PDB file of C-alpha atoms in Angstrom:
ATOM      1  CA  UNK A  11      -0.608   4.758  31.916  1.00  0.00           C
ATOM      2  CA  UNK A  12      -3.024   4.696  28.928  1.00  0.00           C
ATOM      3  CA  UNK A  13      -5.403   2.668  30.977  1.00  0.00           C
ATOM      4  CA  UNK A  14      -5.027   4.260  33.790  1.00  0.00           C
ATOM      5  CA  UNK A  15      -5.977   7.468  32.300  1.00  0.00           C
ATOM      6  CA  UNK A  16      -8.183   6.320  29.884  1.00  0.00           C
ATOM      7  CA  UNK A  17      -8.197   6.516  25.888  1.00  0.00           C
ATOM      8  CA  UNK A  18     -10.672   9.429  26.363  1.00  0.00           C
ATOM      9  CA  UNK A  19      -8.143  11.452  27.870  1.00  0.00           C
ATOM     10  CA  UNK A  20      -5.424  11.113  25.263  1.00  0.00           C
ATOM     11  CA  UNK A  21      -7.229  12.107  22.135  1.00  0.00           C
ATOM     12  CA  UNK A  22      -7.571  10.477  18.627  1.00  0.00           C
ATOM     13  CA  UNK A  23      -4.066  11.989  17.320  1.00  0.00           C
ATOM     14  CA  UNK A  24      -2.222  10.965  20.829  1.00  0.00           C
ATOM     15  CA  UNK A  25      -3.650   7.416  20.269  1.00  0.00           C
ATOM     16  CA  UNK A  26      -3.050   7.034  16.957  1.00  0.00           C
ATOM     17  CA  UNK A  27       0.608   8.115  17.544  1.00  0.00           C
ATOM     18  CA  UNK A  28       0.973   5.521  20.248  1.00  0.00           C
ATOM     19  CA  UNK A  29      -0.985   2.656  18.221  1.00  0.00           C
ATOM     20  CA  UNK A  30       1.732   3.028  15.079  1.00  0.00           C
ATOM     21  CA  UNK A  31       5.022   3.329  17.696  1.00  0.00           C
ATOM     22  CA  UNK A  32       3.447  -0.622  19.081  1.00  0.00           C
ATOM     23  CA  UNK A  33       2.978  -2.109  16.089  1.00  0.00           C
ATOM     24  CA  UNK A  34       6.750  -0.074  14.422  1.00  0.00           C
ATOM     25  CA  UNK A  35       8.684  -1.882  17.827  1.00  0.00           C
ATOM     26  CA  UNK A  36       6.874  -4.813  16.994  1.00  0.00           C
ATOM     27  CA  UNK A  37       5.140  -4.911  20.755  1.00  0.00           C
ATOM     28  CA  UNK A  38       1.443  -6.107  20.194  1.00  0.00           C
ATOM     29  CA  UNK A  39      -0.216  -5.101  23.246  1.00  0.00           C
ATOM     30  CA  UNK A  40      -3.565  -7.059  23.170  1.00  0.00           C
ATOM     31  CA  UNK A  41      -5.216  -5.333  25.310  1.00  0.00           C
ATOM     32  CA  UNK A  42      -4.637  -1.575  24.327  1.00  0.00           C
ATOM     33  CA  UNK A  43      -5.326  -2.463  20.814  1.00  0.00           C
ATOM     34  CA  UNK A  44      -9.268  -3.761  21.325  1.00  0.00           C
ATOM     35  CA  UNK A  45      -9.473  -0.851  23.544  1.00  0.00           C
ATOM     36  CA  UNK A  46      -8.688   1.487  20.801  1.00  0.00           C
ATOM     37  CA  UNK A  47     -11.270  -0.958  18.410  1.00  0.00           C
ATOM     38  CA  UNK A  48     -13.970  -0.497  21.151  1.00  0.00           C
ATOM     39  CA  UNK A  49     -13.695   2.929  21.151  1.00  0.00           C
ATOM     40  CA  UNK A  50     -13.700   3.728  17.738  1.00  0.00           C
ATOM     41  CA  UNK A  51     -16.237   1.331  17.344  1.00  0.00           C
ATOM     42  CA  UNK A  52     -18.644   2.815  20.086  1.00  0.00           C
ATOM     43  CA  UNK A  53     -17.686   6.490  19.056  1.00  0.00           C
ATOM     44  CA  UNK A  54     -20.863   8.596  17.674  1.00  0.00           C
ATOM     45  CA  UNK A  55     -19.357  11.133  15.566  1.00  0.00           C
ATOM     46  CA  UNK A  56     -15.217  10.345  14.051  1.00  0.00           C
ATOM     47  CA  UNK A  57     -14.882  13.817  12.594  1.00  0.00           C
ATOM     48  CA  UNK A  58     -12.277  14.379  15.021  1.00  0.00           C
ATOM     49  CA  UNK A  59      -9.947  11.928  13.276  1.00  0.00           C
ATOM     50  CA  UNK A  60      -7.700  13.456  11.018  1.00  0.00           C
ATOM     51  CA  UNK A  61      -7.142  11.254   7.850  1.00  0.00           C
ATOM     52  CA  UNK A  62      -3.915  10.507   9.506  1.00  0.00           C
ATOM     53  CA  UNK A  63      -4.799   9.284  12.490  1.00  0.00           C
ATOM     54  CA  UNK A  64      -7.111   6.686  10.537  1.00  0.00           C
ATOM     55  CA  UNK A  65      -4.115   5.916   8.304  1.00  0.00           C
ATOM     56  CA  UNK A  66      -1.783   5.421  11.632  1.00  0.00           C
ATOM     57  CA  UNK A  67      -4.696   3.505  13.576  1.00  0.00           C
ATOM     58  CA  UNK A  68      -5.271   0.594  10.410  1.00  0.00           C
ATOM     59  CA  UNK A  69      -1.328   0.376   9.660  1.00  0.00           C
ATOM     60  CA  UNK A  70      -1.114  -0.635  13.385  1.00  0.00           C
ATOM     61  CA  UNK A  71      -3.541  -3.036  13.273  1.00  0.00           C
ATOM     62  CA  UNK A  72      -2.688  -4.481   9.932  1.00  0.00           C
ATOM     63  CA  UNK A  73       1.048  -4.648  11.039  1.00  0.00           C
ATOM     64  CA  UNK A  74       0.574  -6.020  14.275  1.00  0.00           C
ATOM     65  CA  UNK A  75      -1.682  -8.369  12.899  1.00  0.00           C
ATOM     66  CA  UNK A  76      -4.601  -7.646  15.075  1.00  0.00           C
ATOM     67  CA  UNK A  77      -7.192  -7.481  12.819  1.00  0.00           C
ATOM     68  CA  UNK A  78     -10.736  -6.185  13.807  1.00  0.00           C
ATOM     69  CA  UNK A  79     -13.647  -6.071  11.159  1.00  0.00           C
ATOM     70  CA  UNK A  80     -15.974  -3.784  13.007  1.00  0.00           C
ATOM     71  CA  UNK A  81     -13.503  -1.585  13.466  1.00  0.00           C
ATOM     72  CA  UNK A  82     -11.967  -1.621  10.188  1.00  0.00           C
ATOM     73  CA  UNK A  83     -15.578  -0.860   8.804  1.00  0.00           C
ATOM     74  CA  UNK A  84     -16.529   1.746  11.079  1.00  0.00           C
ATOM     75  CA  UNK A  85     -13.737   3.642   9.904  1.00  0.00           C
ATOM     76  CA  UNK A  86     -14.225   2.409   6.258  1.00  0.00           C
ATOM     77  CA  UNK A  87     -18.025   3.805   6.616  1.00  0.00           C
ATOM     78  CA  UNK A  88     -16.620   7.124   8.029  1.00  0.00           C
ATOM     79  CA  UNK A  89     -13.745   7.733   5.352  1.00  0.00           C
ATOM     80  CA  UNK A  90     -17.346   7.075   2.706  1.00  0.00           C
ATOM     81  CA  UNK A  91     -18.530   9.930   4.094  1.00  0.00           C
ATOM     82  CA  UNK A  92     -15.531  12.293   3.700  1.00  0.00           C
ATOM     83  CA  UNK A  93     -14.347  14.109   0.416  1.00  0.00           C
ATOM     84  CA  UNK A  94     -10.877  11.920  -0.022  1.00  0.00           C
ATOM     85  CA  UNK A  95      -8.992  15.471  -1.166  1.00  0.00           C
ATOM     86  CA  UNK A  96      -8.134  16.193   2.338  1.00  0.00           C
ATOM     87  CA  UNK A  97      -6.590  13.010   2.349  1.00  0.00           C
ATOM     88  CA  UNK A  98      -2.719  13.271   1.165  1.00  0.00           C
ATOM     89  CA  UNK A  99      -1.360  10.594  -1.480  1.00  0.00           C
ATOM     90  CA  UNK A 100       0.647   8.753   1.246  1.00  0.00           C
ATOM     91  CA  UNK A 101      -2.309   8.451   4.017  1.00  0.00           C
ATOM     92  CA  UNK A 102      -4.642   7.180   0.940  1.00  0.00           C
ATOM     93  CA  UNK A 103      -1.678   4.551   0.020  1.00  0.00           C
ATOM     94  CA  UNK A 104      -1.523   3.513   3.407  1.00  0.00           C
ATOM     95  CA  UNK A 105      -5.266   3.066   4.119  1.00  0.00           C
ATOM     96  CA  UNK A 106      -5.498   0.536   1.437  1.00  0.00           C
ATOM     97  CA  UNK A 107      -2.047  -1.042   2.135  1.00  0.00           C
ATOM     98  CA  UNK A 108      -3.786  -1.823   5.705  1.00  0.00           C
ATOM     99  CA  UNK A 109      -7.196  -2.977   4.691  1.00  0.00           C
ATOM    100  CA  UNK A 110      -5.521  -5.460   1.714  1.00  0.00           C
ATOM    101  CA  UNK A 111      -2.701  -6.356   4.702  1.00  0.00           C
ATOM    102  CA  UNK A 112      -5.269  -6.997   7.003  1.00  0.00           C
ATOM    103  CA  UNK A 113      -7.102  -8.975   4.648  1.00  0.00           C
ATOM    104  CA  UNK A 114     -10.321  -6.528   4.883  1.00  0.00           C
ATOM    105  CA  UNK A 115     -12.253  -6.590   1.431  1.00  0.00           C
ATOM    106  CA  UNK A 116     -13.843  -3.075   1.652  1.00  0.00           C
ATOM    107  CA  UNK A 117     -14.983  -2.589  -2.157  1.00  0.00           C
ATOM    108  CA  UNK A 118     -16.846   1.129  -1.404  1.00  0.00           C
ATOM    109  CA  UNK A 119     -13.571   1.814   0.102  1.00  0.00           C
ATOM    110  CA  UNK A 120     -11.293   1.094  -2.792  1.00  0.00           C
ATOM    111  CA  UNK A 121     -13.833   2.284  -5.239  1.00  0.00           C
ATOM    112  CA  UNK A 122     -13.928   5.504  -3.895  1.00  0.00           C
ATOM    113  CA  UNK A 123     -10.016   5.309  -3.870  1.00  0.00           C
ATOM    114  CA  UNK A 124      -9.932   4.545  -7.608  1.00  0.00           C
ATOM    115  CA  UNK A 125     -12.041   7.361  -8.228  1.00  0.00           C
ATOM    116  CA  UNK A 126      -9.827   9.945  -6.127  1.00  0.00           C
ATOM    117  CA  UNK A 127      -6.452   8.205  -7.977  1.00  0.00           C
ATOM    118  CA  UNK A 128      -8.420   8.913 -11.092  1.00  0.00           C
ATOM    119  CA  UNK A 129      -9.745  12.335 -10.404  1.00  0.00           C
ATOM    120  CA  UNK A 130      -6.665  13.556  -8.936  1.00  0.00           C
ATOM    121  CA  UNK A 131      -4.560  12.201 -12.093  1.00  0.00           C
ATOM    122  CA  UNK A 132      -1.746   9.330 -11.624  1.00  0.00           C
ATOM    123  CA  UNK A 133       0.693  12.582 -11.318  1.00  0.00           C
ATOM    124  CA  UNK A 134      -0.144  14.215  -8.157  1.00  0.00           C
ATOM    125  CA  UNK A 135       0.125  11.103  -6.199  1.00  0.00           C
ATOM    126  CA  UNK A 136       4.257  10.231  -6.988  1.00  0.00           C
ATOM    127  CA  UNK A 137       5.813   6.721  -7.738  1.00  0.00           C
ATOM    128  CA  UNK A 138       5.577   5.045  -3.873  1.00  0.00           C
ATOM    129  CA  UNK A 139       2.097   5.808  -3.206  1.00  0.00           C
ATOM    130  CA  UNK A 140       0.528   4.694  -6.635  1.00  0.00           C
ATOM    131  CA  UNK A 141       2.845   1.919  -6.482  1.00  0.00           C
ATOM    132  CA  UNK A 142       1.783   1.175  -2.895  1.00  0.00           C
ATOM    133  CA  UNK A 143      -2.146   1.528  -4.018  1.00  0.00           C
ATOM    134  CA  UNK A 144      -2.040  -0.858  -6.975  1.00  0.00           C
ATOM    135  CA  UNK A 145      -0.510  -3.970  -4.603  1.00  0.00           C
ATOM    136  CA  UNK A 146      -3.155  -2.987  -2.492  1.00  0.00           C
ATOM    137  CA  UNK A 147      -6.045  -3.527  -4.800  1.00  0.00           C
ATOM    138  CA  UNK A 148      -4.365  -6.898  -6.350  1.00  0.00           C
ATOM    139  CA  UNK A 149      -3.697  -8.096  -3.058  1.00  0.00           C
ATOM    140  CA  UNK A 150      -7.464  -7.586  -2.039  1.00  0.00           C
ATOM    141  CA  UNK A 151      -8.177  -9.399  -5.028  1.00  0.00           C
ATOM    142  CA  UNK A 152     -10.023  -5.813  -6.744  1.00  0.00           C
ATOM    143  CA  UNK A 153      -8.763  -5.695 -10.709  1.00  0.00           C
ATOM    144  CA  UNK A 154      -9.357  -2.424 -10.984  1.00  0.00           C
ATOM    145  CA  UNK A 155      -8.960  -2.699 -15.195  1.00  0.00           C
ATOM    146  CA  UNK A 156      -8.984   1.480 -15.549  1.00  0.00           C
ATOM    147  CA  UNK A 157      -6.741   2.233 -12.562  1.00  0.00           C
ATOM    148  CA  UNK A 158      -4.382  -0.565 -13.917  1.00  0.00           C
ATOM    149  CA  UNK A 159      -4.708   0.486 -17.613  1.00  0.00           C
ATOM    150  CA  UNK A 160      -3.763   4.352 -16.504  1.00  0.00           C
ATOM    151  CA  UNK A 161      -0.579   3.301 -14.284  1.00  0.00           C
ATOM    152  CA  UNK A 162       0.810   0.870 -17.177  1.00  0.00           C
ATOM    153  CA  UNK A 163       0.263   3.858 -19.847  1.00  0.00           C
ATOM    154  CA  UNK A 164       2.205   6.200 -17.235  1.00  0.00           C
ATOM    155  CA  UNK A 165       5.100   4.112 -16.958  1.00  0.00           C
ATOM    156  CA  UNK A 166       5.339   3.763 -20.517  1.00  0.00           C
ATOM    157  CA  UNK A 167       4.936   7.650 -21.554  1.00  0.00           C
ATOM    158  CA  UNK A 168       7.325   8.420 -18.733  1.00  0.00           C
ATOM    159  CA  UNK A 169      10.330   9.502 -20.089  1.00  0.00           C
ATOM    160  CA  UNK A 170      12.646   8.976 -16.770  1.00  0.00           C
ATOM    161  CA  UNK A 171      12.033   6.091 -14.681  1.00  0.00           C
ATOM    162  CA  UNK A 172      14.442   7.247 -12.152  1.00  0.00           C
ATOM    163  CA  UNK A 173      11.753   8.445  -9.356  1.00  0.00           C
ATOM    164  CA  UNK A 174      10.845   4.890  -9.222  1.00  0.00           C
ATOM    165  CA  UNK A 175      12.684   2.920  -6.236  1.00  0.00           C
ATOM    166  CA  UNK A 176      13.384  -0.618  -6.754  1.00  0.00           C
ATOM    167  CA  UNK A 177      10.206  -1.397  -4.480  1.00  0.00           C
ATOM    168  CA  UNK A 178       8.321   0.450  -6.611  1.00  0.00           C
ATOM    169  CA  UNK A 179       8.842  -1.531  -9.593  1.00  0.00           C
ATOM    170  CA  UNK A 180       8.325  -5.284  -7.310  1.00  0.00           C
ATOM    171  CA  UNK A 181       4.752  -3.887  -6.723  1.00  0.00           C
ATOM    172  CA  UNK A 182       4.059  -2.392  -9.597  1.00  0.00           C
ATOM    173  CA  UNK A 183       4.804  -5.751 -11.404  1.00  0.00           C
ATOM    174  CA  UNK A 184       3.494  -7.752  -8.861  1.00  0.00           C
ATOM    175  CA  UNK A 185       0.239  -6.303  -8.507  1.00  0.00           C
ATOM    176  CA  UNK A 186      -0.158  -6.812 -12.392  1.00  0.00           C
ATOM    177  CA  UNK A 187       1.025 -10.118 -12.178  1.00  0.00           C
ATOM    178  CA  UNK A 188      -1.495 -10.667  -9.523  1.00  0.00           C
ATOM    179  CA  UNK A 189      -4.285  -9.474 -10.794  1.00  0.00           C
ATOM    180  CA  UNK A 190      -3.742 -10.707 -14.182  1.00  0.00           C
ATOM    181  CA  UNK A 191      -3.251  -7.861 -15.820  1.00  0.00           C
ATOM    182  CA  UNK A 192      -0.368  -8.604 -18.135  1.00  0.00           C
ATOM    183  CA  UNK A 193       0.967  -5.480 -20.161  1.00  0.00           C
ATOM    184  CA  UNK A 194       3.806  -6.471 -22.251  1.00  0.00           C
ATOM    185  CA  UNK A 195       4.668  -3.326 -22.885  1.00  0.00           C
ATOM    186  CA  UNK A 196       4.843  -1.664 -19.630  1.00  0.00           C
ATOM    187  CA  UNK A 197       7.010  -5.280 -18.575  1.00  0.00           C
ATOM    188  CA  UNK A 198       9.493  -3.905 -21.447  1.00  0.00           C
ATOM    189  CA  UNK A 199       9.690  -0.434 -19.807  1.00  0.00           C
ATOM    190  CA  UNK A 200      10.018  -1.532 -16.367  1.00  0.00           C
ATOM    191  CA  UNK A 201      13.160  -4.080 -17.523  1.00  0.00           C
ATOM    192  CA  UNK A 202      14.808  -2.050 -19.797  1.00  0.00           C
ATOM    193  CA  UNK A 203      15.202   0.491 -16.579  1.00  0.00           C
ATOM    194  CA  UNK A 204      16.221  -2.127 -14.317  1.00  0.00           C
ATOM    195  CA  UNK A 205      18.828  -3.348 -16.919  1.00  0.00           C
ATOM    196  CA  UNK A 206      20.292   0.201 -17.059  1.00  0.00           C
ATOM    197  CA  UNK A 207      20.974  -0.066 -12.962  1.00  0.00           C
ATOM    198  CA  UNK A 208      22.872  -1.552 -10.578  1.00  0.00           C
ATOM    199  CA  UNK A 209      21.209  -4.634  -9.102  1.00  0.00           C
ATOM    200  CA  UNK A 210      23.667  -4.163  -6.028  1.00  0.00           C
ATOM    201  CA  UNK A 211      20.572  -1.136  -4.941  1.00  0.00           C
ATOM    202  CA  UNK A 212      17.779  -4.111  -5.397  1.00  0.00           C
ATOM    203  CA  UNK A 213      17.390  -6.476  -2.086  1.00  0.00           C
ATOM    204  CA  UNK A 214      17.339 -10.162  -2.648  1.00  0.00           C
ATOM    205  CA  UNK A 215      12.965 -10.320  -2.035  1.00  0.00           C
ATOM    206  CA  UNK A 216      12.849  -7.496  -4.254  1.00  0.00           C
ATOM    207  CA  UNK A 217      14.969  -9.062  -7.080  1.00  0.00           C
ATOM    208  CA  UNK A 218      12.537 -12.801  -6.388  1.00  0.00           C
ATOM    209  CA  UNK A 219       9.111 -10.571  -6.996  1.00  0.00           C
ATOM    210  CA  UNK A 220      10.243  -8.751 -10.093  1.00  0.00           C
ATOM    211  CA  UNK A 221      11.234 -11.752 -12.227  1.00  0.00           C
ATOM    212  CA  UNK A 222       8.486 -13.690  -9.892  1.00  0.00           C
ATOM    213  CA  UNK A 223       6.327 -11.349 -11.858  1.00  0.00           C
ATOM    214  CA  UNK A 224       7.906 -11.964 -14.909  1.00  0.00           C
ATOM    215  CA  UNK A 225       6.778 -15.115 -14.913  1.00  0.00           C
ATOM    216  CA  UNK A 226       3.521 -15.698 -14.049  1.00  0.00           C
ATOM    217  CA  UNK A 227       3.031 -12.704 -16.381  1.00  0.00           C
ATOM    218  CA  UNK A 228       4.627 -14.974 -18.961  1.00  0.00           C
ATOM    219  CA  UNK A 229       6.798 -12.182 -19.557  1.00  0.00           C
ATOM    220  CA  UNK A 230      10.079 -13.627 -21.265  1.00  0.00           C
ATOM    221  CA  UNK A 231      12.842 -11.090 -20.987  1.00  0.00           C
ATOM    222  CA  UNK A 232      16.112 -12.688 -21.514  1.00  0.00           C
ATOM    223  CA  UNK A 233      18.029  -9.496 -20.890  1.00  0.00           C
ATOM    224  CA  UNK A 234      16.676  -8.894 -17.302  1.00  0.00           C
ATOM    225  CA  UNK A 235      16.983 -12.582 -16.249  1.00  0.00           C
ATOM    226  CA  UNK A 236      20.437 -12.981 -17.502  1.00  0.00           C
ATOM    227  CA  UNK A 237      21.094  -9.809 -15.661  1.00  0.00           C
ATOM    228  CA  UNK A 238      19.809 -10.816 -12.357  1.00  0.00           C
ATOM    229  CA  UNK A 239      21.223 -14.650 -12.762  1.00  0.00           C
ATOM    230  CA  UNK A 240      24.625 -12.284 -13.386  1.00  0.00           C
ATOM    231  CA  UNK A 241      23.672 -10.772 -10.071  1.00  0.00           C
ATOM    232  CA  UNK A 242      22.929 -13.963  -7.789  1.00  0.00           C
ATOM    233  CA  UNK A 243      26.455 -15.707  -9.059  1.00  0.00           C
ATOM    234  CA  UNK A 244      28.127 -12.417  -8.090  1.00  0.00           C
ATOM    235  CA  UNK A 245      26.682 -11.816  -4.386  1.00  0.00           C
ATOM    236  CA  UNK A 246      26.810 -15.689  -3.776  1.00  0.00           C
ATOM    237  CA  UNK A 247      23.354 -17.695  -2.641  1.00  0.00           C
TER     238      UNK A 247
END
């Protein structure tokens, strides 16, 4: 039907909408998805694209693993050109997540993402989406030293770690792991929380990253390896 009509008919929010529900049910339709690239691509003026629909449109891709570098740029160059304000914390996260998924290394992009995180303050964006932000810029291989620096000094001054969801903490680790930017005491914070919960709310990859990190941090915390060893011998391998 989308063919038939044409993407011109269906506008940039209809598309979008039907791009994401492909890629969620995990049904890569070639051809509809370097339709959508060729449009976006040959389209004059994107100011009809709501930060949304760019965030739906690159998770898509990324997820369904149909990665497009013209595309990906053209909307890179047209986000550039935007003030990132009227972009909300989660469509920002997932922008990134998408280009570092995809394996796009757009460093004007994150740049100007580091300065919105930075501008905005680490506060305003919640747990998920900085977490989400910071495994995007270590998986695109961008150390981002001042973006890094501010989220390790937040988890540290934060007085309740409870916000933070077990995925949280694999990327936030992670991402310093990855990009090599080992904070011992931010590792210390993040541990002693997890050794206050119940590992029965962490899923097995999520349990492998953290002490993953731990690791290749050099990061040797006895307590939270004893307590996830505890953890493996009680749900079974």
């Amino acid at each position: 039907e989308v063919a038939c009509r044409g993407l011109g008919s269906f506008g940039s929010q209809a598309i979008s909408n039907i791009l994401w529900a492909f890629a969620k049910a995990n049904i890569a339709h070639p051809c509809m998805f370097d339709k959508v690239a060729y449009k976006v691509i040959d389209c004059r003026d994107l100011g009809l694209f709501r930060p949304q629909d760019f965030a739906n449109i690159v998770w898509a891709f990324a997820t369904a693993k149909r990665s497009n570098p013209r595309m990906f740029k053209k909307v890179s160059d047209d986000i550039a050109s935007r003030d990132l304000r009227s972009f909300k914390p989660h469509e920002i996260a997932i922008i990134v997540w998408a280009y570092a998924t995809a394996k796009i290394s757009d460093h004007c992009l994150f740049e100007k993402v580091a300065a919105e995180v930075a501008c905005r303050g680490l506060g305003s964006f919640g747990s998920q989406a900085i977490s989400n932000i910071l495994w995007a810029f270590a998986k695109a291989n961008i150390a981002h030293p001042c973006m890094f620096d501010k989220v390790a000094y937040k988890v540290i001054d934060c007085r309740d770690l409870g916000l933070f969801r077990p995925q949280d903490f694999a990327n936030i680790v992670w991402a310093f792991a990855t990009a090599k930017r080992s904070n011992p005491r931010m590792f210390k914070k993040v541990s002693d929380d997890i050794a206050s919960r119940d590992l029965r709310s962490f899923k097995p990859h999520e349990i492998a990253i953290i002490v993953w990190a731990y690791a290749t941090a050099k990061i040797s915390d006895h307590c939270l390896f004893e307590k996830v060893a505890a953890e493996v011998a009680c749900r079974g391998l």
